[in-house]
Short mmCIF file of C-alpha atoms in Angstrom, two decimals:
data_model
loop_
_atom_site.label_atom_id
_atom_site.label_comp_id
_atom_site.label_asym_id
_atom_site.label_seq_id
_atom_site.Cartn_x
_atom_site.Cartn_y
_atom_site.Cartn_z
CA MET A 1 -145.04 286.75 243.91
CA ALA A 2 -145.56 283.00 243.27
CA VAL A 3 -142.00 282.79 242.04
CA LEU A 4 -140.76 284.47 245.22
CA LEU A 5 -142.67 281.99 247.31
CA ARG A 6 -141.30 279.02 245.41
CA ARG A 7 -137.71 280.26 245.38
CA GLN A 8 -136.88 281.64 248.79
CA GLU A 9 -133.37 282.48 247.70
CA LEU A 10 -134.81 285.41 245.68
CA ALA A 11 -135.31 287.16 249.02
CA VAL A 12 -131.78 288.48 248.56
CA PHE A 13 -133.35 291.03 246.19
CA LEU A 14 -135.43 292.51 249.02
CA PRO A 15 -132.84 295.29 249.70
CA CYS A 16 -133.17 296.32 246.05
CA ALA A 17 -136.93 296.59 246.50
CA VAL A 18 -136.40 298.76 249.57
CA LEU A 19 -134.06 301.09 247.69
CA LEU A 20 -136.46 301.28 244.74
CA ALA A 21 -139.39 302.12 247.05
CA PHE A 22 -137.38 304.88 248.70
CA TRP A 23 -136.17 306.26 245.32
CA VAL A 24 -139.67 306.36 243.88
CA GLY A 25 -141.73 307.41 246.88
CA GLY A 26 -139.35 308.40 249.68
CA GLU A 27 -140.55 307.65 253.19
CA ALA A 28 -144.09 307.16 251.94
CA GLY A 29 -142.83 304.50 249.52
CA LEU A 30 -141.00 302.68 252.36
CA LEU A 31 -144.15 302.80 254.49
CA ALA A 32 -146.22 301.38 251.62
CA LEU A 33 -143.68 298.59 251.10
CA THR A 34 -143.56 297.76 254.83
CA VAL A 35 -147.34 297.46 255.07
CA GLY A 36 -148.08 296.03 251.65
CA LEU A 37 -145.41 293.32 251.35
CA PRO A 38 -146.64 291.12 254.25
CA LEU A 39 -150.23 291.47 253.01
CA ALA A 40 -149.13 290.47 249.51
CA VAL A 41 -147.30 287.41 250.83
CA VAL A 42 -150.33 286.25 252.84
CA LEU A 43 -152.65 286.77 249.88
CA ALA A 44 -150.28 284.93 247.54
CA ARG A 45 -150.07 281.95 249.90
CA GLN A 46 -153.86 281.69 249.90
CA LEU A 47 -154.24 282.03 246.15
CA LEU A 48 -151.08 280.21 245.09
CA PRO A 49 -150.36 277.40 247.59
CA LEU A 50 -146.87 276.02 247.47
CA PRO A 51 -146.48 272.75 245.58
CA GLN A 52 -145.95 269.79 247.94
CA THR A 53 -143.31 267.21 247.10
CA ALA A 54 -144.66 263.70 247.56
CA ALA A 55 -142.92 261.54 250.16
CA VAL A 56 -140.75 258.81 248.72
CA SER A 57 -142.96 256.15 250.32
CA ASP A 58 -145.92 257.64 248.44
CA GLN A 59 -143.94 257.35 245.21
CA VAL A 60 -143.27 253.68 246.00
CA ILE A 61 -146.95 253.06 246.66
CA ASP A 62 -147.93 254.83 243.44
CA ARG A 63 -145.50 252.67 241.46
CA LEU A 64 -146.79 249.48 243.09
CA ASP A 65 -150.40 250.50 242.51
CA ALA A 66 -149.63 251.12 238.84
CA VAL A 67 -148.25 247.59 238.42
CA LEU A 68 -150.98 245.95 240.48
CA ARG A 69 -153.79 247.44 238.38
CA ASP A 70 -153.15 244.76 235.76
CA PRO A 71 -154.24 241.44 237.32
CA SER A 72 -152.27 239.49 234.72
CA GLN A 73 -148.98 240.96 235.95
CA GLN A 74 -147.00 239.89 238.99
CA THR A 75 -144.63 241.97 241.10
CA GLY A 76 -142.88 241.94 244.41
CA CYS A 77 -141.40 244.42 246.86
CA LEU A 78 -138.05 244.12 248.63
CA VAL A 79 -136.85 246.33 251.48
CA LEU A 80 -133.13 246.47 252.24
CA GLN A 81 -131.83 247.80 255.55
CA PHE A 82 -128.15 248.28 256.38
CA ASP A 83 -127.32 246.46 259.60
CA ASP A 84 -125.63 249.24 261.57
CA PRO A 85 -124.98 252.54 259.77
CA SER A 86 -124.12 254.17 263.11
CA TRP A 87 -121.15 251.80 263.42
CA LEU A 88 -119.88 252.99 260.05
CA CYS A 89 -120.28 256.59 261.20
CA ASP A 90 -118.48 255.99 264.50
CA ARG A 91 -115.68 254.05 262.82
CA HIS A 92 -115.09 256.09 259.65
CA GLY A 93 -116.86 259.43 260.17
CA ARG A 94 -120.08 260.79 258.67
CA ALA A 95 -118.56 261.74 255.31
CA ARG A 96 -117.06 258.29 254.78
CA GLN A 97 -120.27 256.66 255.99
CA SER A 98 -122.20 258.53 253.30
CA GLU A 99 -119.58 257.52 250.74
CA ILE A 100 -119.85 253.84 251.69
CA LEU A 101 -123.65 253.78 251.62
CA ALA A 102 -123.75 255.73 248.34
CA GLY A 103 -121.39 253.19 246.81
CA CYS A 104 -123.61 250.32 247.94
CA ILE A 105 -126.69 252.04 246.53
CA ALA A 106 -124.96 252.62 243.18
CA ARG A 107 -124.04 248.94 243.00
CA ILE A 108 -127.60 247.87 243.76
CA ARG A 109 -129.00 250.24 241.17
CA GLY A 110 -126.60 248.83 238.58
CA SER A 111 -127.68 245.24 239.32
CA LEU A 112 -131.42 245.81 238.82
CA ARG A 113 -133.26 244.24 235.92
CA PRO A 114 -135.02 246.34 233.28
CA GLY A 115 -138.27 247.60 234.78
CA ASP A 116 -137.12 247.31 238.41
CA MET A 117 -137.00 250.57 240.39
CA LEU A 118 -135.01 251.58 243.47
CA PHE A 119 -136.29 254.09 246.05
CA PRO A 120 -134.28 255.30 249.08
CA LEU A 121 -136.72 255.88 251.95
CA GLU A 122 -136.48 258.57 254.60
CA ASP A 123 -135.55 256.08 257.34
CA GLY A 124 -132.40 254.97 255.50
CA SER A 125 -133.86 251.77 254.04
CA LEU A 126 -134.02 251.01 250.31
CA VAL A 127 -137.08 249.73 248.47
CA VAL A 128 -136.87 247.74 245.25
CA VAL A 129 -140.11 247.47 243.27
CA LEU A 130 -139.85 244.64 240.77
CA GLY A 131 -140.98 245.36 237.25
CA PRO A 132 -144.22 243.68 236.08
CA THR A 133 -143.82 240.13 234.84
CA GLN A 134 -146.05 237.21 233.88
CA ARG A 135 -144.48 234.85 236.40
CA LEU A 136 -142.82 235.52 239.73
CA ASP A 137 -142.53 232.82 242.39
CA LEU A 138 -140.84 232.50 245.77
CA GLU A 139 -137.72 230.87 244.35
CA ALA A 140 -137.20 233.70 241.87
CA ILE A 141 -137.58 236.50 244.43
CA VAL A 142 -135.25 234.68 246.85
CA ARG A 143 -132.61 234.62 244.10
CA ILE A 144 -133.16 238.33 243.47
CA ALA A 145 -132.81 239.10 247.19
CA GLY A 146 -129.62 237.05 247.43
CA ARG A 147 -128.13 238.81 244.41
CA LEU A 148 -128.96 242.27 245.80
CA GLN A 149 -127.41 241.39 249.14
CA LEU A 150 -124.28 239.97 247.49
CA VAL A 151 -123.83 243.14 245.44
CA ALA A 152 -124.43 245.46 248.41
CA GLN A 153 -122.01 243.58 250.66
CA GLN A 154 -119.05 243.52 248.29
CA PRO A 155 -116.04 245.07 250.09
CA MET A 156 -114.86 248.46 248.87
CA LEU A 157 -111.63 250.36 249.44
CA LEU A 158 -111.44 253.62 251.38
CA GLY A 159 -107.90 254.65 250.66
CA ASP A 160 -105.97 251.50 251.51
CA THR A 161 -108.60 250.20 253.95
CA PRO A 162 -111.15 247.57 252.86
CA VAL A 163 -114.63 248.30 254.22
CA GLN A 164 -117.75 246.15 254.09
CA ALA A 165 -121.32 247.11 254.90
CA THR A 166 -123.77 244.32 255.67
CA CYS A 167 -127.51 244.44 255.13
CA CYS A 168 -130.74 242.57 255.76
CA ILE A 169 -133.55 242.11 253.24
CA GLY A 170 -137.26 241.49 253.67
CA PHE A 171 -139.59 240.83 250.76
CA CYS A 172 -143.17 240.03 249.82
CA LEU A 173 -144.83 238.74 246.66
CA ALA A 174 -147.98 240.57 245.61
CA ARG A 175 -149.88 237.28 245.29
CA GLN A 176 -149.29 236.58 249.01
CA LEU A 177 -151.73 239.34 249.95
CA GLU A 178 -155.49 239.42 249.62
CA SER A 179 -155.42 243.12 248.85
CA ARG A 180 -153.79 244.20 245.59
CA ALA A 181 -152.79 247.55 247.06
CA GLY A 182 -149.37 249.11 246.92
CA LYS A 183 -149.46 250.30 250.53
CA ALA A 184 -150.23 246.81 251.82
CA LEU A 185 -147.39 245.31 249.75
CA LEU A 186 -144.86 247.88 250.99
CA GLU A 187 -145.92 247.40 254.62
CA ALA A 188 -145.65 243.61 254.26
CA ALA A 189 -142.07 243.90 252.97
CA GLN A 190 -141.26 246.24 255.86
CA VAL A 191 -142.63 243.67 258.32
CA ALA A 192 -140.33 241.09 256.72
CA VAL A 193 -137.23 243.31 256.93
CA ASP A 194 -137.99 244.08 260.58
CA GLU A 195 -137.87 240.33 261.24
CA ALA A 196 -134.63 240.05 259.26
CA MET A 197 -133.09 242.84 261.36
CA ARG A 198 -133.90 240.86 264.50
CA HIS A 199 -131.61 238.10 263.16
CA ARG A 200 -128.90 240.32 261.72
CA PRO A 201 -126.33 240.55 260.34
CA GLY A 202 -127.10 239.56 256.77
CA ALA A 203 -130.49 237.91 257.29
CA ILE A 204 -133.14 237.54 254.55
CA ARG A 205 -136.78 236.97 255.47
CA ALA A 206 -140.02 236.48 253.53
CA TYR A 207 -143.33 237.93 254.63
CA SER A 208 -145.89 235.67 256.30
CA THR A 209 -149.11 236.26 258.20
CA ASP A 210 -147.41 234.98 261.36
CA LEU A 211 -144.83 237.74 261.03
CA ALA A 212 -147.60 240.30 260.70
CA LEU A 213 -149.27 239.04 263.89
CA ALA A 214 -145.95 239.10 265.75
CA ARG A 215 -145.32 242.64 264.49
CA ALA A 216 -148.74 243.76 265.75
CA ALA A 217 -147.99 242.23 269.15
CA ARG A 218 -144.62 244.02 269.34
CA ASP A 219 -146.23 247.32 268.34
CA SER A 220 -148.76 246.88 271.13
CA LEU A 221 -146.03 246.21 273.69
CA ARG A 222 -144.00 249.18 272.48
CA ALA A 223 -147.01 251.49 272.73
CA GLY A 224 -147.68 250.46 276.32
CA PHE A 225 -144.14 250.26 277.66
CA ALA A 226 -143.72 253.83 278.95
CA THR A 227 -147.07 253.60 280.73
CA ALA A 228 -146.00 250.27 282.23
CA VAL A 229 -142.86 251.85 283.67
CA ALA A 230 -144.88 254.68 285.22
CA ALA A 231 -147.34 252.14 286.65
CA GLY A 232 -144.57 250.08 288.28
CA GLN A 233 -145.13 247.05 286.05
CA ILE A 234 -141.46 246.86 284.99
CA ARG A 235 -139.65 245.30 287.93
CA ALA A 236 -136.17 243.99 288.58
CA HIS A 237 -135.93 240.35 289.66
CA PHE A 238 -132.67 239.04 291.08
CA GLN A 239 -130.78 235.78 290.58
CA PRO A 240 -128.06 234.86 293.11
CA GLN A 241 -124.44 234.21 292.13
CA LEU A 242 -122.27 231.96 294.33
CA SER A 243 -118.55 231.55 294.84
CA THR A 244 -117.45 227.97 294.09
CA ASP A 245 -114.64 228.30 296.66
CA SER A 246 -116.63 229.30 299.72
CA GLY A 247 -120.24 228.83 298.68
CA ALA A 248 -120.96 232.40 299.76
CA VAL A 249 -123.23 234.72 297.81
CA SER A 250 -120.91 236.76 295.58
CA GLY A 251 -123.57 238.86 293.87
CA MET A 252 -127.01 239.19 292.32
CA GLU A 253 -127.89 239.73 288.68
CA ALA A 254 -130.83 242.04 287.96
CA LEU A 255 -133.17 240.71 285.29
CA ALA A 256 -136.10 242.76 283.94
CA ARG A 257 -139.63 241.42 284.19
CA TRP A 258 -142.80 243.07 282.88
CA HIS A 259 -145.78 242.23 285.06
CA HIS A 260 -148.30 242.76 282.27
CA PRO A 261 -151.94 243.07 283.40
CA ASP A 262 -153.21 240.89 280.54
CA ARG A 263 -150.27 238.72 279.47
CA GLY A 264 -148.75 237.88 282.84
CA CYS A 265 -145.05 238.07 283.68
CA LEU A 266 -143.02 238.73 280.52
CA THR A 267 -139.31 237.98 280.25
CA PRO A 268 -136.91 240.23 278.30
CA GLY A 269 -137.02 237.87 275.34
CA GLU A 270 -140.73 238.62 275.03
CA PHE A 271 -140.64 242.42 275.19
CA LEU A 272 -137.10 243.62 274.39
CA PRO A 273 -137.56 243.12 270.60
CA ALA A 274 -140.44 245.60 270.80
CA ILE A 275 -138.35 248.42 272.28
CA GLU A 276 -134.85 247.82 270.89
CA GLY A 277 -133.53 250.77 268.94
CA THR A 278 -135.94 253.21 270.59
CA ASP A 279 -135.63 255.69 273.46
CA LEU A 280 -137.53 253.17 275.57
CA MET A 281 -134.30 251.16 275.96
CA GLU A 282 -132.77 254.10 277.82
CA ILE A 283 -135.84 254.27 280.07
CA LEU A 284 -135.50 250.55 280.81
CA GLY A 285 -131.79 250.90 281.59
CA GLN A 286 -132.39 253.77 284.01
CA GLU A 287 -135.23 251.92 285.71
CA MET A 288 -133.21 248.73 286.17
CA LEU A 289 -130.21 250.64 287.54
CA SER A 290 -132.36 252.59 289.99
CA GLN A 291 -134.29 249.54 291.23
CA SER A 292 -131.14 247.42 291.54
CA LEU A 293 -129.25 249.92 293.69
CA ALA A 294 -132.35 250.54 295.83
CA ALA A 295 -132.68 246.79 296.41
CA LEU A 296 -129.00 246.55 297.33
CA ALA A 297 -129.48 249.30 299.91
CA ASP A 298 -132.54 247.48 301.32
CA TRP A 299 -130.57 244.24 301.72
CA ASP A 300 -127.82 246.15 303.53
CA ARG A 301 -130.36 247.60 305.95
CA ALA A 302 -131.81 244.12 306.51
CA GLY A 303 -128.37 242.85 307.51
CA PHE A 304 -127.56 240.83 304.38
CA ARG A 305 -124.32 241.82 302.71
CA VAL A 306 -124.60 241.16 298.98
CA PRO A 307 -121.21 242.24 297.58
CA THR A 308 -122.45 243.43 294.19
CA VAL A 309 -125.48 243.72 291.94
CA ALA A 310 -125.04 243.19 288.18
CA VAL A 311 -127.07 245.28 285.73
CA ASN A 312 -127.21 244.65 281.98
CA PHE A 313 -126.33 247.64 279.78
CA SER A 314 -127.31 247.56 276.11
CA ALA A 315 -125.14 248.88 273.28
CA GLN A 316 -127.55 251.81 273.13
CA ASP A 317 -126.92 252.58 276.82
CA LEU A 318 -123.17 252.27 276.37
CA ARG A 319 -123.14 254.74 273.47
CA ASP A 320 -124.54 257.48 275.72
CA PRO A 321 -121.58 259.81 276.40
CA HIS A 322 -123.21 260.80 279.71
CA LEU A 323 -123.62 257.21 280.98
CA PRO A 324 -120.80 257.39 283.58
CA GLU A 325 -122.31 260.57 285.05
CA ARG A 326 -125.76 258.98 285.21
CA VAL A 327 -124.33 255.91 286.95
CA GLY A 328 -122.44 258.14 289.37
CA TRP A 329 -125.60 260.06 290.26
CA ALA A 330 -127.52 256.80 290.82
CA LEU A 331 -124.77 255.52 293.14
CA ASP A 332 -124.69 258.80 295.07
CA ARG A 333 -128.46 258.73 295.50
CA GLN A 334 -128.17 255.43 297.39
CA ASP A 335 -124.84 256.35 299.05
CA MET A 336 -123.37 253.28 297.38
CA ALA A 337 -119.71 252.64 296.54
CA PRO A 338 -119.06 252.03 292.80
CA GLU A 339 -117.53 248.63 293.68
CA ARG A 340 -121.04 247.41 294.57
CA LEU A 341 -122.20 247.76 290.94
CA THR A 342 -121.27 245.37 288.14
CA VAL A 343 -121.92 246.44 284.54
CA GLU A 344 -122.80 243.54 282.22
CA VAL A 345 -121.90 243.94 278.53
CA LEU A 346 -122.88 241.42 275.85
CA GLU A 347 -120.02 239.79 273.98
CA THR A 348 -121.73 240.78 270.71
CA VAL A 349 -121.23 244.43 271.68
CA VAL A 350 -117.51 243.89 272.15
CA ALA A 351 -117.20 241.68 269.04
CA LEU A 352 -119.16 243.82 266.58
CA GLN A 353 -118.65 247.34 267.90
CA ALA A 354 -115.23 248.84 267.24
CA ASP A 355 -116.78 251.79 269.01
CA ASP A 356 -114.62 254.38 270.74
CA ILE A 357 -117.55 255.74 272.77
CA ILE A 358 -118.44 252.29 274.13
CA ALA A 359 -114.81 251.47 274.96
CA ARG A 360 -114.35 254.87 276.61
CA ASN A 361 -117.52 254.53 278.70
CA ILE A 362 -116.56 251.04 279.87
CA ALA A 363 -113.09 252.31 280.79
CA ARG A 364 -114.57 255.25 282.72
CA LEU A 365 -116.98 252.97 284.61
CA SER A 366 -114.09 250.66 285.45
CA ASP A 367 -111.98 253.60 286.60
CA MET A 368 -114.84 254.66 288.88
CA GLY A 369 -114.56 251.24 290.55
CA CYS A 370 -117.48 249.43 288.90
CA GLY A 371 -116.90 245.82 287.86
CA VAL A 372 -117.43 244.94 284.19
CA ASP A 373 -118.62 241.47 283.14
CA LEU A 374 -118.55 240.18 279.56
CA ASP A 375 -121.91 238.42 279.23
CA ASP A 376 -122.71 235.35 277.07
CA PHE A 377 -119.01 234.72 276.43
CA GLY A 378 -118.44 232.22 273.62
CA THR A 379 -121.42 233.28 271.48
CA GLY A 380 -120.31 236.62 270.02
CA ASN A 381 -116.97 235.78 268.37
CA ALA A 382 -115.03 238.40 270.31
CA SER A 383 -111.30 238.22 269.61
CA ILE A 384 -108.64 238.26 272.32
CA THR A 385 -107.58 241.69 271.03
CA SER A 386 -111.11 243.11 271.39
CA ILE A 387 -111.41 241.64 274.89
CA ARG A 388 -108.13 243.25 275.94
CA ASN A 389 -109.30 246.61 274.56
CA PHE A 390 -112.14 246.68 277.09
CA ALA A 391 -111.63 247.13 280.84
CA LEU A 392 -113.21 243.81 281.88
CA ARG A 393 -113.21 242.11 285.27
CA ARG A 394 -114.94 238.82 284.55
CA LEU A 395 -116.05 236.50 281.74
CA LYS A 396 -119.54 234.98 281.99
CA ILE A 397 -119.49 231.57 280.29
CA ASP A 398 -122.62 231.11 278.19
CA ARG A 399 -125.22 228.48 279.07
CA SER A 400 -124.56 226.59 275.82
CA PHE A 401 -121.14 225.52 277.20
CA VAL A 402 -122.51 224.72 280.67
CA ARG A 403 -125.41 222.43 279.74
CA ALA A 404 -124.45 218.81 280.56
CA VAL A 405 -120.81 219.79 281.11
CA ASP A 406 -120.55 217.02 283.75
CA ARG A 407 -121.31 214.38 281.08
CA ASP A 408 -119.85 215.88 277.89
CA ARG A 409 -116.06 215.62 277.53
CA GLN A 410 -115.98 218.09 274.63
CA LYS A 411 -117.70 220.75 276.71
CA GLN A 412 -115.31 220.10 279.55
CA LYS A 413 -112.42 220.79 277.17
CA LEU A 414 -114.10 223.98 275.90
CA VAL A 415 -114.76 225.26 279.41
CA THR A 416 -111.20 224.42 280.42
CA ALA A 417 -109.92 226.42 277.44
CA ILE A 418 -112.09 229.41 278.42
CA LEU A 419 -110.90 229.24 282.02
CA SER A 420 -107.30 229.08 280.86
CA LEU A 421 -107.82 232.12 278.60
CA ALA A 422 -109.41 234.04 281.47
CA GLU A 423 -106.51 233.19 283.76
CA ASP A 424 -103.98 234.35 281.16
CA LEU A 425 -105.90 237.64 280.79
CA GLY A 426 -106.21 238.10 284.55
CA LEU A 427 -110.03 237.80 284.51
CA GLU A 428 -112.44 236.09 286.88
CA THR A 429 -115.05 233.64 285.56
CA LEU A 430 -118.74 232.97 286.15
CA ALA A 431 -120.79 230.18 284.56
CA GLU A 432 -124.44 231.07 283.93
CA GLY A 433 -127.40 228.76 283.40
CA VAL A 434 -126.23 226.07 285.85
CA GLU A 435 -129.23 223.80 286.35
CA THR A 436 -127.97 220.59 287.99
CA GLN A 437 -125.76 219.66 290.94
CA GLY A 438 -123.55 217.71 288.53
CA GLU A 439 -122.90 220.80 286.41
CA HIS A 440 -122.21 222.82 289.56
CA ALA A 441 -119.72 220.28 290.88
CA MET A 442 -117.91 219.88 287.54
CA LEU A 443 -117.53 223.65 287.08
CA ALA A 444 -116.08 223.96 290.57
CA GLN A 445 -113.71 221.08 289.85
CA LEU A 446 -112.56 222.68 286.58
CA GLY A 447 -111.81 225.92 288.42
CA CYS A 448 -114.69 228.25 287.49
CA GLY A 449 -114.84 230.96 290.17
CA HIS A 450 -118.58 231.66 290.32
CA VAL A 451 -121.85 230.03 289.24
CA GLN A 452 -125.40 231.18 288.64
CA GLY A 453 -128.54 229.31 287.59
CA TYR A 454 -131.76 227.54 288.50
CA VAL A 455 -129.92 224.94 290.63
CA ILE A 456 -129.23 227.81 293.03
CA ALA A 457 -132.38 229.88 292.57
CA ARG A 458 -134.67 231.26 289.91
CA PRO A 459 -134.84 235.04 289.48
CA LEU A 460 -136.68 236.37 292.53
CA PRO A 461 -138.69 239.55 293.06
CA PRO A 462 -136.90 241.85 295.54
CA GLU A 463 -139.31 241.12 298.39
CA GLU A 464 -138.44 237.39 298.19
CA VAL A 465 -134.67 237.89 298.05
CA VAL A 466 -134.36 238.59 301.79
CA GLN A 467 -136.24 235.38 302.58
CA TRP A 468 -133.97 233.42 300.23
CA LEU A 469 -130.82 235.03 301.68
CA SER A 470 -131.94 234.14 305.20
CA GLY A 471 -132.63 230.53 304.27
CA TYR A 472 -129.38 230.19 302.34
CA ARG A 473 -127.35 231.68 305.20
CA ASP A 474 -128.82 229.11 307.59
CA GLN A 475 -128.18 226.34 305.06
CA LEU A 476 -124.55 227.39 304.59
CA ALA A 477 -123.95 227.70 308.35
CA LYS A 478 -125.38 224.22 308.88
CA ALA A 479 -123.14 222.77 306.18
CA LEU A 480 -120.09 224.43 307.77
CA ARG A 481 -121.01 223.00 311.21
CA ILE A 482 -121.34 219.52 309.75
CA ASN A 483 -117.97 219.88 308.06
CA VAL A 484 -116.33 220.98 311.34
CA LYS A 485 -117.78 217.98 313.25
CA ALA A 486 -116.64 215.62 310.49
CA ARG A 487 -113.05 216.65 311.14
#
């Protein structure tokens, strides 16, 4: 019976047992088998419990503990994480993705030193436990990490197509920790690789106590985010966008703010790293879309016509095949035309994601009538070809090109080149992060269509937007009256 429990495939012999019972005892034999077999299975499970296979992480910890028992020996732990396996799957298919990753793993295994061990973890990361040695310092483990990354990132051929997977590595030396425990060493290396993944692609990071504190803070934010949404602490703030031709308000960008009860008002840079890659990003996207369209409807009812509201959509949002339907439902709920919504997409998404689902979703949103802005243009290395593959309406020029553009001739040339490219592609332009009147004036002079930044207004909570719109409308009307009298 123990064998049957351990090898479930032997259940195929059950019909033979039924026939044998009937041949030996007839109907009485079948009845005995029907009643006795379940009882025998239950009894066998109690007396002969199934052997449990240890998790791979437990095997890693056991190996580390074995090395750490000898205080004269040094070791280290490295965790390697491929930057975006889902991109490989979307681009080449699941079978080819597995082939690529298996090839990388084989290369890494072949580059290890005698005594080093490689463990693939359940989450897709790889752990390298360094063999015991008398001396192991930071310089040596950095060289090891660099060599592992170089080996893993060597291009390989799939048919006639060269393919390259990139990876991040985090590591920790055993002597960095007070506790000589395998679990602590593994967790420290995982903290380091999490930090490396925040700076991907191809980042390498060493463990430090500061990283551990930052990780604990992110974990705390992640744990409380869903509750914060339910409690109304996640709110959309809005920053006005102006036309440089007329000075009129041409839109509002929605920016998430977490009104944390203990830590005050948190910007996306403070809490997004805690929820990226989780289902919480989808919750944030839905909340921002809902609040933004509701605010737009409120401004309409108050008599202030804001042409469009811009909402940021993450790569995770854009990979959702049902995104266009969700957007359509949100628009219908507020009886809002699709032209009133602008979808903002980071340039890094366009540059790094040769993703059919993302391109298809953007095209469907554009076909619905939504505007599509390419955010942070100039920072993500998007090619002209990749830009043309996406149904864009406008390029948002990144703040790094805008800062001091009225005094820096090189930046003026760069902005002019971007504006010329946009014109050739039939796209509008918006400069973000405009903080001085000089920058505003220079961008208008160069021909940038729209501007946004602190010189106009800081991001405002929805209840303050109406007050700002009223004041700005009076200011604009006064300026127009002065201009008429001057003529």
